[in-house]
Every structure is written in C-alpha cells, then in structure tokens.
Coordinates of C-alpha atoms and ligand atoms in Angstrom, one line a residue:
M1181 CA -133.6 104.8 17.6
I1182 CA -132.4 101.6 17.4
S1183 CA -131.1 101.0 13.8
T1184 CA -128.6 104.5 13.5
A1185 CA -127.9 104.4 17.2
S1186 CA -124.7 104.9 18.4
G1187 CA -122.6 102.3 19.5
L1188 CA -123.1 103.7 23.6
Q1189 CA -126.9 103.5 22.4
Q1190 CA -126.2 99.6 21.9
Q1191 CA -124.1 99.2 24.5
H1192 CA -126.9 100.6 26.7
V1193 CA -129.7 98.3 25.2
L1194 CA -127.8 95.4 25.4
T1195 CA -126.9 96.4 29.1
Q1196 CA -130.6 97.3 29.9
R1197 CA -131.2 94.0 28.7
N1198 CA -129.2 92.0 30.5
H1199 CA -130.2 94.4 34.1
H1200 CA -133.3 93.6 34.2
H1201 CA -132.9 90.4 34.1
L1202 CA -131.9 90.4 37.5
G1203 CA -128.5 91.2 37.6
A1204 CA -127.4 88.3 35.9
P1205 CA -124.8 89.5 33.7
A1206 CA -124.1 88.6 29.4
A1207 CA -125.5 85.0 30.4
V1208 CA -129.1 86.0 30.9
K1209 CA -131.6 87.5 28.4
P1210 CA -134.9 88.4 28.5
G1211 CA -137.7 86.9 27.2
F1212 CA -139.1 85.1 25.2
L1213 CA -137.9 82.2 23.2
A1214 CA -139.2 79.7 24.2
R1215 CA -139.7 76.9 26.2
T1216 CA -142.9 74.4 26.6
R1217 CA -144.7 70.9 26.9
G1218 CA -148.0 70.1 25.8
G1219 CA -149.6 68.4 22.8
G1220 CA -152.7 69.0 21.4
A1221 CA -155.0 67.2 18.9
P1222 CA -154.3 66.5 15.0
G1223 CA -157.3 69.4 14.3
R1224 CA -158.2 70.3 17.7
G1225 CA -159.4 74.2 17.5
R1226 CA -162.4 76.4 17.5
A1227 CA -165.8 74.0 18.1
P1228 CA -167.4 76.0 14.9
N1229 CA -164.2 75.2 13.2
A1230 CA -163.7 71.5 14.3
A1231 CA -165.2 69.9 10.6
A1232 CA -162.8 72.5 9.0
A1233 CA -159.7 71.8 11.0
A1234 CA -160.3 67.9 11.0
A1235 CA -160.1 68.0 7.4
A1236 CA -157.2 69.6 7.3
V1237 CA -155.4 67.3 8.9
T1238 CA -153.6 64.8 7.6
S1239 CA -151.6 62.7 10.0
S1240 CA -151.7 59.2 8.1
P1241 CA -148.4 57.2 9.3
S1242 CA -148.2 55.5 6.1
S1243 CA -147.6 59.0 4.0
P1244 CA -145.4 61.1 7.0
P1245 CA -146.0 64.9 5.6
S1246 CA -142.2 66.6 3.8
V1247 CA -140.3 68.8 4.7
P1248 CA -141.7 72.5 5.3
G1249 CA -140.4 75.0 1.8
V1250 CA -138.6 71.8 0.7
P1251 CA -140.2 70.8 -2.5
G1252 CA -140.4 67.3 -3.7
N1253 CA -141.6 65.0 -1.2
V1254 CA -138.8 64.3 1.1
P1255 CA -140.2 62.9 4.5
V1256 CA -140.0 64.6 8.1
V1257 CA -137.6 62.9 10.0
S1258 CA -139.8 60.9 12.1
A1259 CA -139.1 61.7 15.9
V1260 CA -140.0 64.8 15.1
E1261 CA -143.8 64.1 12.5
P1262 CA -145.9 65.0 15.1
L1263 CA -144.6 68.7 14.6
F1264 CA -145.2 68.6 11.0
R1265 CA -149.0 67.7 11.2
P1266 CA -151.6 70.4 10.6
L1267 CA -153.6 72.4 12.1
S1268 CA -156.8 74.8 11.9
L1269 CA -156.7 77.6 14.0
G1270 CA -160.2 78.7 11.9
P1271 CA -160.4 80.7 8.6
G1272 CA -157.9 81.7 7.3
L1273 CA -155.6 80.5 10.0
D1274 CA -154.4 77.1 8.4
L1275 CA -151.0 76.1 9.5
A1276 CA -149.0 73.3 8.1
H1277 CA -146.8 72.2 10.9
R1278 CA -146.7 72.8 15.3
L1279 CA -143.9 75.8 15.6
V1280 CA -144.9 79.0 16.2
L1281 CA -142.0 82.0 16.2
A1282 CA -142.0 83.1 19.8
P1283 CA -142.9 86.7 20.5
L1284 CA -139.7 88.2 20.4
T1285 CA -138.3 91.8 21.3
R1286 CA -135.4 92.7 18.7
C1287 CA -135.4 96.5 19.8
R1288 CA -134.6 97.4 16.1
A1289 CA -137.9 100.1 15.5
G1290 CA -136.8 103.4 14.0
P1291 CA -138.3 107.5 14.7
G1292 CA -141.9 107.2 16.0
D1293 CA -142.2 103.9 17.4
T1294 CA -142.7 102.7 13.5
P1295 CA -140.7 98.8 13.0
A1296 CA -137.5 99.2 10.7
P1297 CA -138.1 98.1 7.4
S1298 CA -135.5 95.4 7.7
A1299 CA -138.3 93.6 10.1
A1300 CA -140.2 92.3 6.7
L1301 CA -137.0 90.9 5.4
Y1302 CA -136.5 89.2 9.6
Y1303 CA -139.9 88.1 9.5
G1304 CA -140.2 87.3 6.2
E1305 CA -137.2 85.1 6.1
R1306 CA -139.2 82.9 9.0
A1307 CA -141.7 82.9 7.9
A1308 CA -140.6 80.7 4.8
A1309 CA -142.1 77.6 5.1
P1310 CA -145.8 78.1 4.5
G1311 CA -148.1 77.1 7.5
T1312 CA -146.2 79.6 9.7
L1313 CA -147.3 80.1 12.4
L1314 CA -145.2 83.9 13.7
I1315 CA -146.6 85.6 16.8
S1316 CA -144.5 89.6 16.0
E1317 CA -142.9 91.8 18.9
A1318 CA -144.3 92.6 22.1
S1319 CA -145.9 96.0 19.8
P1320 CA -146.9 99.0 22.7
I1321 CA -150.4 99.8 22.3
S1322 CA -150.4 103.7 22.9
P1323 CA -147.4 105.8 24.2
Q1324 CA -148.1 105.4 27.9
A1325 CA -147.5 101.5 27.2
R1326 CA -144.0 101.9 25.9
G1327 CA -141.5 101.0 28.5
Y1328 CA -138.5 99.4 26.9
P1329 CA -136.8 101.1 23.5
G1330 CA -136.9 100.6 20.0
T1331 CA -140.5 98.8 20.5
P1332 CA -143.0 98.9 17.6
G1333 CA -146.0 100.2 17.8
L1334 CA -149.9 100.3 16.7
W1335 CA -151.4 103.2 17.7
T1336 CA -150.9 105.9 14.7
A1337 CA -151.3 105.9 10.8
E1338 CA -147.5 106.0 10.4
Q1339 CA -147.0 102.7 12.4
V1340 CA -149.9 100.8 10.3
E1341 CA -148.4 101.7 6.8
A1342 CA -144.1 100.8 7.9
W1343 CA -146.4 96.9 9.0
R1344 CA -147.9 96.8 6.2
P1345 CA -145.6 95.7 4.0
V1346 CA -143.5 93.7 7.4
V1347 CA -146.7 91.6 7.4
R1348 CA -146.9 91.5 3.3
A1349 CA -143.8 89.4 3.4
V1350 CA -144.8 86.9 5.7
K1351 CA -148.2 86.8 3.9
D1352 CA -146.5 86.6 0.8
A1353 CA -144.4 83.7 2.2
G1354 CA -147.9 81.6 2.8
S1355 CA -147.9 81.9 6.9
V1356 CA -149.9 83.7 9.2
F1357 CA -148.8 86.0 11.4
C1358 CA -150.2 87.5 14.7
A1359 CA -149.3 90.3 16.6
Q1360 CA -149.1 90.9 20.0
L1361 CA -150.5 94.0 22.0
W1362 CA -148.7 94.9 25.3
H1363 CA -149.2 97.4 27.7
V1364 CA -146.0 97.2 30.1
G1365 CA -147.8 99.0 33.2
R1366 CA -145.5 99.7 35.6
A1367 CA -142.7 98.3 34.0
S1368 CA -141.9 101.8 32.9
C1369 CA -140.5 106.0 33.5
D1370 CA -140.9 109.9 33.0
L1371 CA -138.9 109.2 29.3
Y1372 CA -141.6 107.0 28.1
Q1373 CA -145.1 108.3 29.7
P1374 CA -146.6 111.1 27.7
G1375 CA -146.5 114.3 29.9
G1376 CA -143.9 112.7 31.8
G1377 CA -145.2 111.2 34.5
P1378 CA -145.4 108.2 36.2
P1379 CA -146.2 105.0 34.4
V1380 CA -149.6 103.8 35.5
S1381 CA -150.5 100.1 36.9
A1382 CA -152.9 98.9 39.5
S1383 CA -151.6 100.0 42.2
A1384 CA -148.6 101.9 43.8
I1385 CA -146.4 99.3 43.4
A1386 CA -143.4 99.9 42.4
I1387 CA -141.1 97.0 40.9
P1388 CA -138.7 96.4 43.4
P1389 CA -135.2 96.5 43.1
P1390 CA -132.5 94.5 41.7
W1391 CA -135.1 95.0 38.4
T1392 CA -133.6 98.2 36.7
L1393 CA -135.1 99.6 33.7
Y1394 CA -133.2 101.5 30.3
G1395 CA -135.2 105.2 28.8
P1396 CA -136.1 105.3 24.8
G1397 CA -132.2 106.5 23.9
G1398 CA -130.5 104.1 26.5
E1399 CA -130.7 106.5 29.5
G1400 CA -129.4 104.7 32.9
P1401 CA -129.9 102.4 34.5
F1402 CA -132.8 103.4 36.7
P1403 CA -134.9 102.6 39.7
Y1404 CA -138.6 101.1 38.4
P1405 CA -140.7 104.1 40.3
T1406 CA -143.9 104.1 41.9
P1407 CA -146.1 103.9 39.6
R1408 CA -149.9 105.5 39.6
P1409 CA -152.7 103.7 40.5
L1410 CA -155.4 104.2 37.0
A1411 CA -158.8 105.5 38.1
A1412 CA -161.7 103.1 37.3
D1413 CA -162.5 105.3 33.6
E1414 CA -158.3 105.8 32.5
I1415 CA -158.9 101.3 32.2
D1416 CA -162.5 102.1 30.0
G1417 CA -159.8 104.0 27.9
I1418 CA -156.4 101.3 28.1
V1419 CA -159.8 99.1 27.1
Q1420 CA -160.3 101.2 23.6
D1421 CA -156.9 101.6 22.9
F1422 CA -156.7 97.5 22.6
V1423 CA -159.3 97.9 20.4
T1424 CA -157.8 100.8 18.0
A1425 CA -154.2 98.5 18.3
A1426 CA -156.7 95.4 17.2
K1427 CA -158.3 97.4 14.4
N1428 CA -154.7 98.8 12.9
A1429 CA -153.1 95.4 13.3
V1430 CA -156.4 94.2 10.9
A1431 CA -155.3 97.6 9.3
A1432 CA -152.1 96.6 8.1
G1433 CA -152.5 93.0 7.2
F1434 CA -151.8 90.8 10.4
D1435 CA -154.3 88.0 10.6
M1436 CA -154.8 87.7 14.6
V1437 CA -153.7 89.6 17.0
E1438 CA -152.5 88.3 20.2
V1439 CA -153.2 90.0 23.8
H1440 CA -150.8 90.0 25.8
A1441 CA -151.4 89.0 28.9
A1442 CA -148.6 87.5 30.8
N1443 CA -144.4 88.3 32.3
G1444 CA -145.4 91.0 34.6
Y1445 CA -146.8 93.8 32.6
L1446 CA -150.5 95.7 32.6
L1447 CA -152.8 93.2 32.8
A1448 CA -151.1 90.4 35.0
Q1449 CA -149.8 93.4 37.3
F1450 CA -153.9 93.8 37.6
L1451 CA -153.9 89.7 37.7
S1452 CA -151.5 89.1 40.4
D1453 CA -152.2 89.5 43.8
G1454 CA -148.5 90.7 44.6
S1455 CA -149.9 94.0 42.2
N1456 CA -152.7 94.1 43.2
A1457 CA -153.8 95.5 46.2
R1458 CA -156.1 98.7 44.7
K1459 CA -159.4 98.6 47.3
G1460 CA -163.0 99.4 46.6
D1461 CA -163.4 99.3 42.5
A1462 CA -164.6 96.5 39.9
Y1463 CA -160.9 95.6 40.0
S1464 CA -159.9 95.5 43.2
G1465 CA -157.4 93.4 44.9
A1466 CA -159.8 91.0 46.4
S1467 CA -160.3 88.7 45.2
P1468 CA -159.6 86.5 41.4
A1469 CA -162.5 87.9 39.8
S1470 CA -162.0 91.6 39.9
R1471 CA -158.3 91.7 39.4
A1472 CA -159.1 89.7 35.9
R1473 CA -162.1 91.6 35.3
F1474 CA -159.6 94.1 33.4
L1475 CA -158.1 91.4 31.4
L1476 CA -161.4 90.2 30.7
R1477 CA -162.5 93.1 29.2
V1478 CA -159.5 94.0 26.9
V1479 CA -160.8 90.5 25.3
Q1480 CA -164.3 90.7 25.6
A1481 CA -163.6 94.2 23.5
V1482 CA -161.1 92.9 20.9
A1483 CA -163.3 89.6 20.1
D1484 CA -165.9 91.9 19.7
A1485 CA -164.4 94.3 17.2
L1486 CA -162.3 92.0 15.1
G1487 CA -166.1 89.9 15.0
S1488 CA -166.6 86.1 15.2
A1489 CA -163.5 85.1 13.1
G1490 CA -161.7 83.2 16.1
R1491 CA -158.8 86.4 15.7
V1492 CA -157.7 86.5 19.0
G1493 CA -155.5 84.9 21.4
V1494 CA -154.2 85.3 25.2
R1495 CA -150.4 84.9 26.8
L1496 CA -150.6 84.1 30.3
S1497 CA -147.8 83.2 32.9
P1498 CA -149.3 81.7 36.0
F1499 CA -146.1 81.4 37.1
N1500 CA -143.9 82.9 35.3
E1501 CA -141.8 85.9 38.4
F1502 CA -140.9 88.0 35.7
L1503 CA -140.1 92.1 36.9
A1504 CA -141.2 91.0 40.3
C1505 CA -145.0 90.2 40.0
V1506 CA -146.1 87.8 42.1
E1507 CA -149.2 85.7 42.0
S1508 CA -149.6 83.4 45.9
R1509 CA -152.3 81.1 44.6
P1510 CA -151.6 80.8 40.4
L1511 CA -154.4 78.0 40.9
A1512 CA -157.4 79.9 41.6
T1513 CA -156.7 83.2 40.1
Y1514 CA -155.8 81.9 36.4
G1515 CA -157.8 78.8 36.8
H1516 CA -160.8 81.7 36.8
A1517 CA -158.5 83.9 34.8
V1518 CA -158.9 81.3 31.7
S1519 CA -162.3 79.8 32.9
E1520 CA -163.9 82.9 32.1
L1521 CA -161.8 83.3 28.6
L1522 CA -163.1 80.6 27.1
K1523 CA -166.3 81.1 28.4
I1524 CA -166.2 84.6 26.1
R1525 CA -168.4 85.1 22.7
A1526 CA -167.5 87.7 19.6
E1527 CA -170.7 89.8 20.2
G1528 CA -173.2 88.5 17.2
D1529 CA -171.1 84.7 18.0
A1530 CA -172.5 82.6 20.0
S1531 CA -171.6 79.4 18.3
G1532 CA -168.0 78.7 19.9
A1533 CA -165.4 80.3 21.6
A1534 CA -163.6 83.9 20.6
L1535 CA -160.4 82.4 21.5
A1536 CA -158.4 81.6 18.5
Y1537 CA -155.7 79.8 21.7
L1538 CA -154.4 80.4 24.9
H1539 CA -150.3 80.8 25.2
F1540 CA -148.9 79.6 28.3
V1541 CA -145.8 80.6 29.5
E1542 CA -143.8 77.3 31.0
P1543 CA -143.9 77.3 34.6
R1544 CA -139.6 75.4 34.2
I1545 CA -139.4 79.5 33.3
D1546 CA -137.9 81.6 35.9
A1547 CA -137.7 84.7 36.2
T1548 CA -134.1 85.6 34.3
F1549 CA -136.4 83.6 31.8
E1550 CA -134.0 80.3 32.0
P1551 CA -135.5 77.6 32.3
R1552 CA -135.4 75.7 35.8
D1553 CA -136.6 72.1 37.7
T1554 CA -140.1 72.2 38.5
D1555 CA -143.3 70.1 39.5
L1556 CA -145.6 72.9 38.6
T1557 CA -147.6 72.3 35.3
L1558 CA -149.6 73.7 33.2
A1559 CA -151.8 70.9 33.6
P1560 CA -155.0 72.3 34.6
Y1561 CA -154.9 75.2 31.7
T1562 CA -154.7 72.7 28.8
A1563 CA -157.1 70.8 30.1
M1564 CA -159.9 73.6 30.0
A1565 CA -159.1 74.5 27.0
R1566 CA -158.7 70.6 25.6
A1567 CA -162.6 71.0 27.2
A1568 CA -163.9 74.0 25.3
G1569 CA -161.8 73.3 21.5
V1570 CA -159.6 76.0 22.0
A1571 CA -155.8 75.0 20.6
V1572 CA -153.2 75.7 23.6
I1573 CA -149.6 77.3 22.9
T1574 CA -146.7 76.4 25.0
A1575 CA -143.6 78.7 25.4
G1576 CA -140.1 77.9 27.5
G1577 CA -137.2 76.2 26.7
W1578 CA -138.4 73.5 23.8
E1579 CA -136.1 71.3 22.3
P1580 CA -137.7 68.9 19.0
G1581 CA -138.6 65.5 20.7
P1582 CA -139.8 66.8 23.7
A1583 CA -142.0 69.2 22.1
A1584 CA -143.3 66.6 19.2
E1585 CA -143.6 63.7 22.5
A1586 CA -146.0 67.4 24.1
V1587 CA -148.1 67.6 20.8
A1588 CA -148.1 64.5 19.9
S1589 CA -149.5 63.1 23.0
G1590 CA -152.5 65.7 22.5
D1591 CA -150.8 68.7 25.8
V1592 CA -150.2 70.9 23.3
D1593 CA -151.1 71.5 20.0
L1594 CA -148.0 74.4 19.8
V1595 CA -145.5 75.1 20.3
C1596 CA -142.9 78.4 20.2
V1597 CA -139.7 78.6 19.4
G1598 CA -137.2 81.7 20.5
R1599 CA -133.8 81.8 20.1
E1600 CA -133.1 79.1 17.7
W1601 CA -134.8 80.7 15.2
I1602 CA -133.3 83.7 16.0
G1603 CA -129.9 82.2 14.5
S1604 CA -132.0 80.0 12.3
P1605 CA -134.8 81.3 10.3
D1606 CA -135.5 78.7 8.1
L1607 CA -136.2 77.0 11.7
P1608 CA -138.8 74.0 10.7
K1609 CA -137.2 72.8 7.2
R1610 CA -133.6 71.7 10.2
W1611 CA -136.5 70.4 12.5
A1612 CA -138.0 68.7 10.6
L1613 CA -135.1 67.2 8.8
G1614 CA -133.6 66.0 12.2
L1615 CA -131.2 69.0 12.4
R1616 CA -131.1 71.7 15.0
G1617 CA -130.3 76.2 14.9
N1618 CA -127.8 78.0 16.4
K1619 CA -128.8 80.5 18.8
G1620 CA -127.5 83.5 17.1
D1621 CA -125.2 86.2 19.2
R1622 CA -127.4 87.0 22.1
A1623 CA -125.0 90.6 22.3
M1624 CA -127.1 91.0 18.5
Y1625 CA -130.2 90.2 20.2
Y1626 CA -131.6 94.1 21.2
S1627 CA -128.4 95.8 19.9
G1628 CA -130.2 97.5 16.6
G1629 CA -129.5 97.3 13.4
E1630 CA -128.5 94.6 10.5
E1631 CA -125.7 92.5 12.4
G1632 CA -127.7 90.0 14.7
Y1633 CA -131.1 90.4 12.8
T1634 CA -130.8 90.0 9.1
T1635 CA -127.3 88.6 9.0
Y1636 CA -128.5 85.1 9.8
A1637 CA -128.0 82.1 7.5
C1638 CA -130.5 79.6 6.1
L1639 CA -129.0 75.8 5.4
S1640 CA -127.2 75.9 2.3
P1641 CA -128.1 73.9 -1.2
E1642 CA -124.9 71.1 0.3
E1643 CA -126.3 70.9 4.3
E1644 CA -129.4 71.0 2.7
G1645 CA -128.8 67.9 0.7
A1646 CA -127.1 66.0 2.9
A1647 CA -129.6 66.1 5.5
I1648 CA -132.4 65.6 2.7
E1649 CA -130.2 62.1 2.1
A1650 CA -130.0 61.0 5.4
A1651 CA -133.2 62.0 6.0
V1652 CA -135.0 59.9 3.3
A1653 CA -132.4 56.8 4.0
A1654 CA -133.8 57.0 7.7
R1655 CA -136.9 56.8 6.7
R1656 CA -136.8 53.4 4.2
G1657 CA -135.3 51.7 6.8
Ligands
LIG2255 C1 -138.4 93.0 27.0 O1 -139.0 92.8 26.1 O2 -138.5 92.2 27.9 C2 -140.1 91.7 27.4 C3 -140.9 91.6 26.6 C4 -142.6 90.8 26.4 C5 -142.1 89.8 27.5 C6 -141.1 89.9 27.8 C7 -140.2 90.3 27.8 O3 -143.4 89.4 27.8

C-alpha cells in the first residue's frame, strides 16, 4: 500500500508507529535504530575462517585506514579509527568497517508485500562505501507472520523477483546484504491473518494496552487481540517457513540471513516467561530449555538449509520490554539460548559455529526504543560469543566515540546505526571524516512515499573537500 497511500493512510501509519510505543507521541518512534556497546578483536570471526579473517585485518597504526568511498589515501580521523578496521564474517562476507545499517522498518512495500522499486535506491545509496554490512528491514516469512503495513515479505516468487534489483544495488556497490527473517506472532490481528482468525503465539496472552496496532490499510488503532496458542505441528510448519524464506533470500541474492528473535516478536514470545505459559509440550513455559527450543530449531534448520558458509545471524534483546514481552530471569534464559545457539553446527560441517554473528539490542534501549540509564549489561553474552569465536553486533544509540571505544576494547565487533543513517545515506564516510549524519524527519520514517526515504542528501563535493582537508591536517598534527 504505502507507496501509493493516501494522505489519510499515511497519517494512520505514522500514528500507529508512534502509538505502538506506549503512547508517547511524536517524540517516540519505533524500533530499530541502533545503539550499543561492544567491541571486537579485529579479525575475530568464525573459527574455521580465522585465518581468512586475520588476513583481512590491517590494523597497523602507522597506516590508518582510508575513508570508505573516498578515492585516494585520505585518513580516517583517529578517534574513530577502530571502526574502520576490516573484518571477515566468513567466505564472501568481507567487511571494510564496523558500521552496520540497522534493520529499519520503513513501511514502503507495495502490492503483494513486495519491496518498492525505490528500495534499490534507498539501500544502494547506503551501501555505497564498499564492504558495508546492511541488514534489511524486518521481512515477514509468511502471510501469518505480518503485523504492520508495508513490510516486504520473502514467501512468494513475486517477492523474490522484486527483491532482486534491491539486492543487486547493494552488491554492485561492493557491500554485503543480510535479510532479516521475521514472524511477529501475537503482534498482529485478524486483518493480516490468512482466514481472518486471531494471530498466533506461545500462549493466549495478549499484548496489553496501551499498546495498539493498525491494520494493513491503516485501519485502527485497535487493541491487540488475544492470540491463539500454536499447536506443536504448526510450530514445525513455521520452522519450515523460516527455511523457505531463508532460501528465498538467497535466491534473491542476499548474502546471509538474520533470524529475528528480539523485540517481543514470535520467537521472543516463546523465549520469555511473561508471554509463554504453555504447559505439557516441548515448548512449554517451564524452563529456559523448553522456551528456547523453537528458536534453536529455527536456527538449526536455517543453518542446515544454507549450508556451511556461515550465513546465519540471530538477533536477541535480553532486556528489551517492547510489546510487553518480558523475561523475568534474562541471564538464565538468554544465557541458555546463547550457549545453545553457539553450539549449532550446520549439517555436514562440524568445524565451527554455524552462526556468522549474534546481534544484541543494548539494555539501555527501553520499551519505547529510547535510551535510558541502566546497569544492565550484555557482557555475559558477548563473552560467550567471544569464547566461541562468533562475532557480536550490538544495536542501540551508538555515537562515534563510544562505538569506536567499544570496538577497540574487543567487547563487540560491529555496531548498528539506524536513525542517523536514515537521514544521511553516506554515514560511514561522514563518521570516518569526523562528521555526523542527521536523523532525518521522524514524521517520514513510516509514512510511505519517496519523501523522507530516498530524498536525503549525501555530502556535497564542497563539504567533503573541506572535511578531507581537515582530516588530513589533523592527521599531520
Ligand atoms: C517495528 O516495525 O516497529 C519493529 C520492527 C522490528 C523490530 C522492532 C520494531 O525489531
């Protein structure tokens, strides 16, 4: 709908986005942006690729990396130099720097839940610094998986065809594109569900007010309905839907996929004891092991389907309470999930973790996706990933200086940026030159149409020239 949406629909969509963030009006927007802490030893990657990864790393302080996308030998400003060390996530997944485009819902999909043609320009201009990792907007794996207007899917041949030119634009720029695979579970309503029934979840526990949702045509706002608990054989079917969507992503040209198990969506609904009160089956609410089973099955099945190339990442949010999905003992539950995820080996490949990375939402990101002060930390999980040789991405409110420190410290490997990349397609170049991006117009984040999507400017030649001169002068000291 969105690219042809009426003004009224656009307004509805926008209202929705604000609304489902617990009501704080225009100052609040949904959720993805990114901020984080973390770091990451240069060259850290999957164990089997360690040699390749190490070979890819050039971190000699005497030869600072050059600015991404700028021809010639322009040095990266020293405060952010750690962000511009290369990293390999596996064969064919060579990254030139540590900034990752966060998965960002943009509500621009067209008829048949296909990505809008202009998504090629939107993603392509954000891929312009060669060796950038981009994670796609959350993409439903089936009709049942949908819960927001204008989200492009990965379950039909038509969708695969529509994704191809979008992916091609990223590949032509020399960058790496990861498709985020999504099932919203109870964060949906009859208007999205095939057959018009209730949405599905672990248990019949609704997302409570004041959370609300809008329908595919901007109808609403509605309270979230009480979901229908999935039967065990339906869970088998959804595992298969993830596999099909992963294969479709590869068929469309994506380099890798990310299983979305964060932010209160289906896999998080099974993980969390606040939303999983099942009894008497293998996915029951009784223990972290059974609550994590669905997620682990999905990741194993997707890893087996994609083979041994390490093309699977997983997104988790141990602390986030978005959509009222609350886990009372995050360390026990997510500690178990992370430890088991790290043990997954793709079929026929016993040599190392199947995961290309683990992607965490920072604990400072609250239920409205705004930063808060907190003592909570991802450290126990990132330490496990480090010990297993699996890369870590974190997301949530990162600024250049702290992001560079986090990477330099080795806590994380890659740092997501969201809002600031929406408003500045050439974000890596800006950060490398010591400049900042702009966060774009919030009113356009979910509005549909080109405005606020493909209308943001890159640095002008004059601005770039001045920044280069300043960077070179600063480097000379
Ligand atoms: C959203 O569309 O609001 C949304 C999607 C994916 C997330 C979080 C929020 O992980």
